[in-house]
Amino acid sequence: MRADRLSLLFTYLVSGLGAGAALLHAAPSFAFLQLVFIGLGAAWDLRERHPISPWMLTTATVIGLLVAIALPNANGPVGRLMSAAVVLMGGKLLAPKANRDHLQIMVLSLILLVGAAILSVNLAFAVLFAAYLLLTTLALVWLPFGATMRTRRVERGLLLRLGGVGLGLVIGALPLLVFFFAGLPRTDVPFLRGVAPAASQVSGFSNQVTLGDVGRIAQSRQVAFRAEILDRKGPLPSAPYWRGLVLEVTDGISWTARPADLLGDPVRRPGAPAPTNTVAQLVYLEPHGLTDLFGLDRPLQVTLPSPWETRVQDAAAQAPRPLNRRIRYEVISDLDDAWPVALPPAQRALDLELPAGLPPVLAQRAQEIVGAETNAYRKAESILAYFHSGEFHYAVSGLGEGQGHPLSVFLEQTKTGYCELFASSMALMLRRVGVPARMVAGYLGGDFNPTGNYYLVRQLSAHVWVEAYIDGRGWVRFDPTPAQRGPGFARGSRRGSFRPLVDDGRVALEVAGPGLRLRPRRADRAAPTHGGWSRPPDGLAPRPLGAGGSGCDGAPGSGSGGRNRHLAAAGARKRGRGHLCPPAPAAPPPRSGTQPGRRTLRLRRAGGSRSTGQG
Amino acid sequence: MQRALTFRRIRVRITASGWLYIALTLVLGAAAVNTANNLLYLVVSGLLALMALSGVVAYRALHSLSLELLPPREWFAGQETPVRLVVHNPRRVLPTYLLRIAREGEEALITEIAPGSSAQTTLPMTFARRGEHDLGEVLVTSVFPFAFFQRGGIVRLERKVLVYPRPLPVPPEAMGPPAGYEMGRGSARAGVGGDFRGTRPYQPGDSLSRISWKTWGRLGQIAVKQFEEDGGPPLLLTLESVPGPSLEERVGQLTTLVLKADKDGRSCGLHLPGVQIEPALGIAHRERQLRALALLRT
């Protein structure tokens, strides 16, 4: 083979990897354009005739570059950079190539690979990168020879020897690669924001999702988070509920979180037993663009990486700003059935409020089911039994477009729906029969990974359920959605399957990495915040607080039922902040069509376009 | 005369591609820290690992090499002369590739030196003036394994060479009558016209036509035939034998005459200030004369 042809072969192989990266990122137009450039360039190089004159090519490249930069790109600056790299590479591929052109093409290919890595965190990238590392090393070893030997034929023995050198370099580089990978500095706080696009909003946990999205969500295998179960081995005895957001305000169609400062956090009922069934988890949350943090139902305390503070309200934690990067935090949850908190009269009124315009069938059915029963818990159980009787079915597609209120369509006509319809119906029925009720949004189930002792929870596991307030017991969870959920729900461990091991590798590579501690340091774990509790739950507090709250402006005193953010001071003090009142969390930026701080779940309006976002 | 030269200190020069590589690594490193993206960390680690490893490999590839210089037997001033360079690679495993040896704008390239072997190339060198010269230094570099960094260093050759005077044209009148016309001899032929005197061992530079094949066949030794008054009567050259005008020009012209006499097989001697070389023949004699001319001072 001629020396210069071999250089070209390497260059085209490496640029092919760039096309692979574009494909990986699901940008077929990029990949197609790239493949056209590769095909044309290779044909012209083989014929050693390049029909486009250099000035024409330069002009076309400059114009293409301007277009690539100017065109709106859903992937932000990184997407623009990738478009620009494709155009530049086209300019290089279609021209005769000097040695530096080969190098530039390899750099552009790497930029495409890196762009793909930033935009879509994917294990396939590691395979592409391994191929890139090998090919580029061989190419880099070869290129100076190609430049020296030009059109001379390459002796086969020299090629084999150089191939051996290249392979040796790659193998020799691996331990160094591991060393650098482990040793490079890492930070939880980026120094430059806005370069990477906001995380994809394919989340089952969303404010408003159209009907078409429900199917997409229900089928989306995108990872929502991974939760490593600390302190105990093996899967939990039943499918875990992952709590995210409490929805209490409804107009019959949509459900919204109560405004943050409308009522304080619930106060633990005097004399209630301390939580006995607590589980610590380490959650690796994929970016979802919202502020919600998830934990096993019900999180008692959530510890974000310093310097972030979290706020737990109604046992649902919020980050101070939208999460556009992967984040790791620790949660301690109470798995007890009931949450023994008091229900102040104002909140009781809120959780009993029935919106105007509800279909009459709701009240009729509620009355039929409950009958003369007076016990709140048995009322709730009978409504639950109604939905679990087999009359109702779970489905996310093929629901049709009935006429009228979505709940009346659900209860009277289709009797088929997804979790919002079940949960919304039950919550409103409970309110109708005088039991305070609300909805909780989160996830249900997940794949338990026995080797890593963690749950992998995908978007298709998004779920809503009902919490009813039973006097004397507190908030109790009821899930009216029938058990025959779609795939991905409540799956336990799959021993013998290869997938957990693959995900282990993915965790090691993408999620944790040696730079991120898999488990937080003891000191971190001993300095949790206690949002949501007027005092730290017994046995959980690292130390008793002294005259808690003294000097905290705006924070009511201990046990007052206020937000009690001062309790986060334990963590703040541990980090040497020197004051007991952490700053109020920043409000998330307004999202189009939604109120900041108010999260909404909308039911499908008959004939309308809005639908729920949860399964 | 040949001695091995070993590298002492190895320096690194970053090429344009190398700067690109470093800039790329820095930018990606910043992006990795900023995005906390482990895949980016993987890329940056790969780039750093290759950079570090290439440094080690390049250092090892250059470190134990030795350079041997084989200057030509005759070296005339003003003439580009190829100097043979032999590079030895004593290592058992690691080959050396793309070794460049440069000196005063001239460059020689050795593509590959296998482990435990040697490779050679020639580097053209030119000296403008006759006399003894120091070969000075050569720059020995390699871009192996990647063309991002050029590693190598200056190697002092520590070698002196004698450069003979540049042969300068001699006016015809100074050349004297052609051999064969002198002392009333009738033959017009120069060269092998005299009576056979015997044989002597072959020396490099002897004409093939004088090799005595019979001797070779009988004794297995290569010998050349010698003749009486080979090429004409002895020629005795002094500074006054040539027109000049300057000393350097006279030396150059005398060099031409010495070379011509040798070529013609005519014994030639030199009487120069401080130098008395009686007429004789042979390659050693020729070298003695050229050496005397090269070192002549007045």
PDB file of C-alpha atoms in Angstrom, chain A residues 191-315:
ATOM      1  CA  PHE A 191     -17.312  27.424  37.110  1.00  0.00           C
ATOM      2  CA  LEU A 192     -19.009  28.123  33.816  1.00  0.00           C
ATOM      3  CA  ARG A 193     -22.724  27.684  33.443  1.00  0.00           C
ATOM      4  CA  GLY A 194     -24.930  27.551  30.412  1.00  0.00           C
ATOM      5  CA  VAL A 195     -22.526  25.822  28.082  1.00  0.00           C
ATOM      6  CA  ALA A 196     -24.198  22.469  28.344  1.00  0.00           C
ATOM      7  CA  PRO A 197     -27.851  22.488  27.407  1.00  0.00           C
ATOM      8  CA  ALA A 198     -30.450  21.953  30.053  1.00  0.00           C
ATOM      9  CA  ALA A 199     -31.115  18.338  30.685  1.00  0.00           C
ATOM     10  CA  SER A 200     -33.651  16.662  28.511  1.00  0.00           C
ATOM     11  CA  GLN A 201     -37.119  17.053  29.859  1.00  0.00           C
ATOM     12  CA  VAL A 202     -38.154  13.500  29.171  1.00  0.00           C
ATOM     13  CA  SER A 203     -39.280  13.074  32.679  1.00  0.00           C
ATOM     14  CA  GLY A 204     -42.249  11.222  33.963  1.00  0.00           C
ATOM     15  CA  PHE A 205     -42.126  13.788  36.664  1.00  0.00           C
ATOM     16  CA  SER A 206     -43.202  16.965  35.024  1.00  0.00           C
ATOM     17  CA  ASN A 207     -45.584  19.854  35.370  1.00  0.00           C
ATOM     18  CA  GLN A 208     -47.687  19.396  32.302  1.00  0.00           C
ATOM     19  CA  VAL A 209     -47.345  16.680  29.762  1.00  0.00           C
ATOM     20  CA  THR A 210     -49.492  16.169  26.700  1.00  0.00           C
ATOM     21  CA  LEU A 211     -51.272  12.914  26.039  1.00  0.00           C
ATOM     22  CA  GLY A 212     -48.716  11.818  23.443  1.00  0.00           C
ATOM     23  CA  ASP A 213     -46.027  12.259  26.013  1.00  0.00           C
ATOM     24  CA  VAL A 214     -47.636   9.838  28.351  1.00  0.00           C
ATOM     25  CA  GLY A 215     -46.902   6.985  25.994  1.00  0.00           C
ATOM     26  CA  ARG A 216     -43.403   8.276  25.516  1.00  0.00           C
ATOM     27  CA  ILE A 217     -42.849   8.495  29.214  1.00  0.00           C
ATOM     28  CA  ALA A 218     -44.403   5.159  29.882  1.00  0.00           C
ATOM     29  CA  GLN A 219     -42.005   3.656  27.403  1.00  0.00           C
ATOM     30  CA  SER A 220     -39.000   5.810  28.197  1.00  0.00           C
ATOM     31  CA  ARG A 221     -36.256   3.683  29.633  1.00  0.00           C
ATOM     32  CA  GLN A 222     -34.262   6.779  30.418  1.00  0.00           C
ATOM     33  CA  VAL A 223     -32.782   6.575  33.879  1.00  0.00           C
ATOM     34  CA  ALA A 224     -34.408   8.880  36.411  1.00  0.00           C
ATOM     35  CA  PHE A 225     -32.070   8.069  39.264  1.00  0.00           C
ATOM     36  CA  ARG A 226     -30.196   5.329  41.026  1.00  0.00           C
ATOM     37  CA  ALA A 227     -30.551   4.869  44.726  1.00  0.00           C
ATOM     38  CA  GLU A 228     -27.997   2.879  46.621  1.00  0.00           C
ATOM     39  CA  ILE A 229     -29.490   1.370  49.738  1.00  0.00           C
ATOM     40  CA  LEU A 230     -27.098   1.954  52.580  1.00  0.00           C
ATOM     41  CA  ASP A 231     -27.042   0.045  55.823  1.00  0.00           C
ATOM     42  CA  ARG A 232     -28.919  -2.973  54.539  1.00  0.00           C
ATOM     43  CA  LYS A 233     -28.334  -5.570  51.864  1.00  0.00           C
ATOM     44  CA  GLY A 234     -30.739  -6.836  49.290  1.00  0.00           C
ATOM     45  CA  PRO A 235     -33.957  -5.430  47.857  1.00  0.00           C
ATOM     46  CA  LEU A 236     -36.639  -3.943  50.029  1.00  0.00           C
ATOM     47  CA  PRO A 237     -39.462  -6.329  50.946  1.00  0.00           C
ATOM     48  CA  SER A 238     -41.973  -4.611  48.669  1.00  0.00           C
ATOM     49  CA  ALA A 239     -41.781  -2.390  45.597  1.00  0.00           C
ATOM     50  CA  PRO A 240     -40.443   0.914  46.859  1.00  0.00           C
ATOM     51  CA  TYR A 241     -42.311   4.183  46.490  1.00  0.00           C
ATOM     52  CA  TRP A 242     -39.991   7.105  45.720  1.00  0.00           C
ATOM     53  CA  ARG A 243     -41.538  10.328  46.934  1.00  0.00           C
ATOM     54  CA  GLY A 244     -40.999  13.517  44.982  1.00  0.00           C
ATOM     55  CA  LEU A 245     -43.732  16.116  45.324  1.00  0.00           C
ATOM     56  CA  VAL A 246     -46.955  16.538  47.257  1.00  0.00           C
ATOM     57  CA  LEU A 247     -49.900  17.905  45.276  1.00  0.00           C
ATOM     58  CA  GLU A 248     -52.726  19.356  47.305  1.00  0.00           C
ATOM     59  CA  VAL A 249     -54.432  22.122  45.349  1.00  0.00           C
ATOM     60  CA  THR A 250     -56.738  21.050  42.565  1.00  0.00           C
ATOM     61  CA  ASP A 251     -59.293  22.517  40.228  1.00  0.00           C
ATOM     62  CA  GLY A 252     -60.563  19.084  39.262  1.00  0.00           C
ATOM     63  CA  ILE A 253     -58.368  18.937  36.187  1.00  0.00           C
ATOM     64  CA  SER A 254     -54.925  19.807  37.428  1.00  0.00           C
ATOM     65  CA  TRP A 255     -53.157  19.238  40.683  1.00  0.00           C
ATOM     66  CA  THR A 256     -50.688  21.712  42.078  1.00  0.00           C
ATOM     67  CA  ALA A 257     -48.303  21.811  44.973  1.00  0.00           C
ATOM     68  CA  ARG A 258     -49.426  24.106  47.712  1.00  0.00           C
ATOM     69  CA  PRO A 259     -47.526  27.382  47.622  1.00  0.00           C
ATOM     70  CA  ALA A 260     -44.397  26.972  49.664  1.00  0.00           C
ATOM     71  CA  ASP A 261     -45.256  29.526  52.290  1.00  0.00           C
ATOM     72  CA  LEU A 262     -49.003  28.965  52.541  1.00  0.00           C
ATOM     73  CA  LEU A 263     -48.734  26.634  55.481  1.00  0.00           C
ATOM     74  CA  GLY A 264     -45.811  25.544  57.499  1.00  0.00           C
ATOM     75  CA  ASP A 265     -44.373  22.118  57.627  1.00  0.00           C
ATOM     76  CA  PRO A 266     -46.402  19.560  59.480  1.00  0.00           C
ATOM     77  CA  VAL A 267     -45.540  19.114  63.083  1.00  0.00           C
ATOM     78  CA  ARG A 268     -44.979  15.687  64.438  1.00  0.00           C
ATOM     79  CA  ARG A 269     -47.884  14.678  66.592  1.00  0.00           C
ATOM     80  CA  PRO A 270     -47.034  15.016  70.262  1.00  0.00           C
ATOM     81  CA  GLY A 271     -46.355  11.623  71.732  1.00  0.00           C
ATOM     82  CA  ALA A 272     -45.973   9.922  68.363  1.00  0.00           C
ATOM     83  CA  PRO A 273     -43.397   7.139  68.342  1.00  0.00           C
ATOM     84  CA  ALA A 274     -40.048   7.897  66.762  1.00  0.00           C
ATOM     85  CA  PRO A 275     -39.486   6.406  63.324  1.00  0.00           C
ATOM     86  CA  THR A 276     -38.261   2.859  63.701  1.00  0.00           C
ATOM     87  CA  ASN A 277     -37.987   1.668  60.132  1.00  0.00           C
ATOM     88  CA  THR A 278     -35.488   4.083  58.649  1.00  0.00           C
ATOM     89  CA  VAL A 279     -33.379   3.449  55.578  1.00  0.00           C
ATOM     90  CA  ALA A 280     -30.475   5.564  54.357  1.00  0.00           C
ATOM     91  CA  GLN A 281     -30.028   5.906  50.595  1.00  0.00           C
ATOM     92  CA  LEU A 282     -27.489   7.518  48.380  1.00  0.00           C
ATOM     93  CA  VAL A 283     -29.316   8.843  45.345  1.00  0.00           C
ATOM     94  CA  TYR A 284     -27.628   9.622  42.038  1.00  0.00           C
ATOM     95  CA  LEU A 285     -30.229  11.768  40.360  1.00  0.00           C
ATOM     96  CA  GLU A 286     -30.049  12.316  36.630  1.00  0.00           C
ATOM     97  CA  PRO A 287     -30.597  15.939  35.621  1.00  0.00           C
ATOM     98  CA  HIS A 288     -34.288  16.631  35.073  1.00  0.00           C
ATOM     99  CA  GLY A 289     -34.416  20.413  34.950  1.00  0.00           C
ATOM    100  CA  LEU A 290     -36.673  20.619  38.032  1.00  0.00           C
ATOM    101  CA  THR A 291     -35.897  21.106  41.685  1.00  0.00           C
ATOM    102  CA  ASP A 292     -37.468  17.938  43.049  1.00  0.00           C
ATOM    103  CA  LEU A 293     -35.346  15.425  44.913  1.00  0.00           C
ATOM    104  CA  PHE A 294     -36.505  11.880  45.343  1.00  0.00           C
ATOM    105  CA  GLY A 295     -36.167   9.458  48.171  1.00  0.00           C
ATOM    106  CA  LEU A 296     -37.908   6.447  49.572  1.00  0.00           C
ATOM    107  CA  ASP A 297     -41.340   7.400  50.821  1.00  0.00           C
ATOM    108  CA  ARG A 298     -40.992   9.371  53.199  1.00  0.00           C
ATOM    109  CA  PRO A 299     -37.704  11.230  53.295  1.00  0.00           C
ATOM    110  CA  LEU A 300     -36.968  12.592  56.721  1.00  0.00           C
ATOM    111  CA  GLN A 301     -33.773  14.336  55.841  1.00  0.00           C
ATOM    112  CA  VAL A 302     -31.992  15.028  52.598  1.00  0.00           C
ATOM    113  CA  THR A 303     -28.349  16.072  52.466  1.00  0.00           C
ATOM    114  CA  LEU A 304     -27.180  17.782  49.306  1.00  0.00           C
ATOM    115  CA  PRO A 305     -23.535  18.300  48.463  1.00  0.00           C
ATOM    116  CA  SER A 306     -22.073  21.403  50.011  1.00  0.00           C
ATOM    117  CA  PRO A 307     -22.801  24.295  49.587  1.00  0.00           C
ATOM    118  CA  TRP A 308     -26.351  23.481  48.603  1.00  0.00           C
ATOM    119  CA  GLU A 309     -29.070  23.462  51.162  1.00  0.00           C
ATOM    120  CA  THR A 310     -32.213  21.513  50.717  1.00  0.00           C
ATOM    121  CA  ARG A 311     -35.667  22.146  51.970  1.00  0.00           C
ATOM    122  CA  VAL A 312     -37.964  19.332  52.883  1.00  0.00           C
ATOM    123  CA  GLN A 313     -41.636  20.177  52.978  1.00  0.00           C
ATOM    124  CA  ASP A 314     -44.253  17.540  53.543  1.00  0.00           C
ATOM    125  CA  ALA A 315     -41.470  14.991  53.377  1.00  0.00           C
TER     126      ALA A 315
END
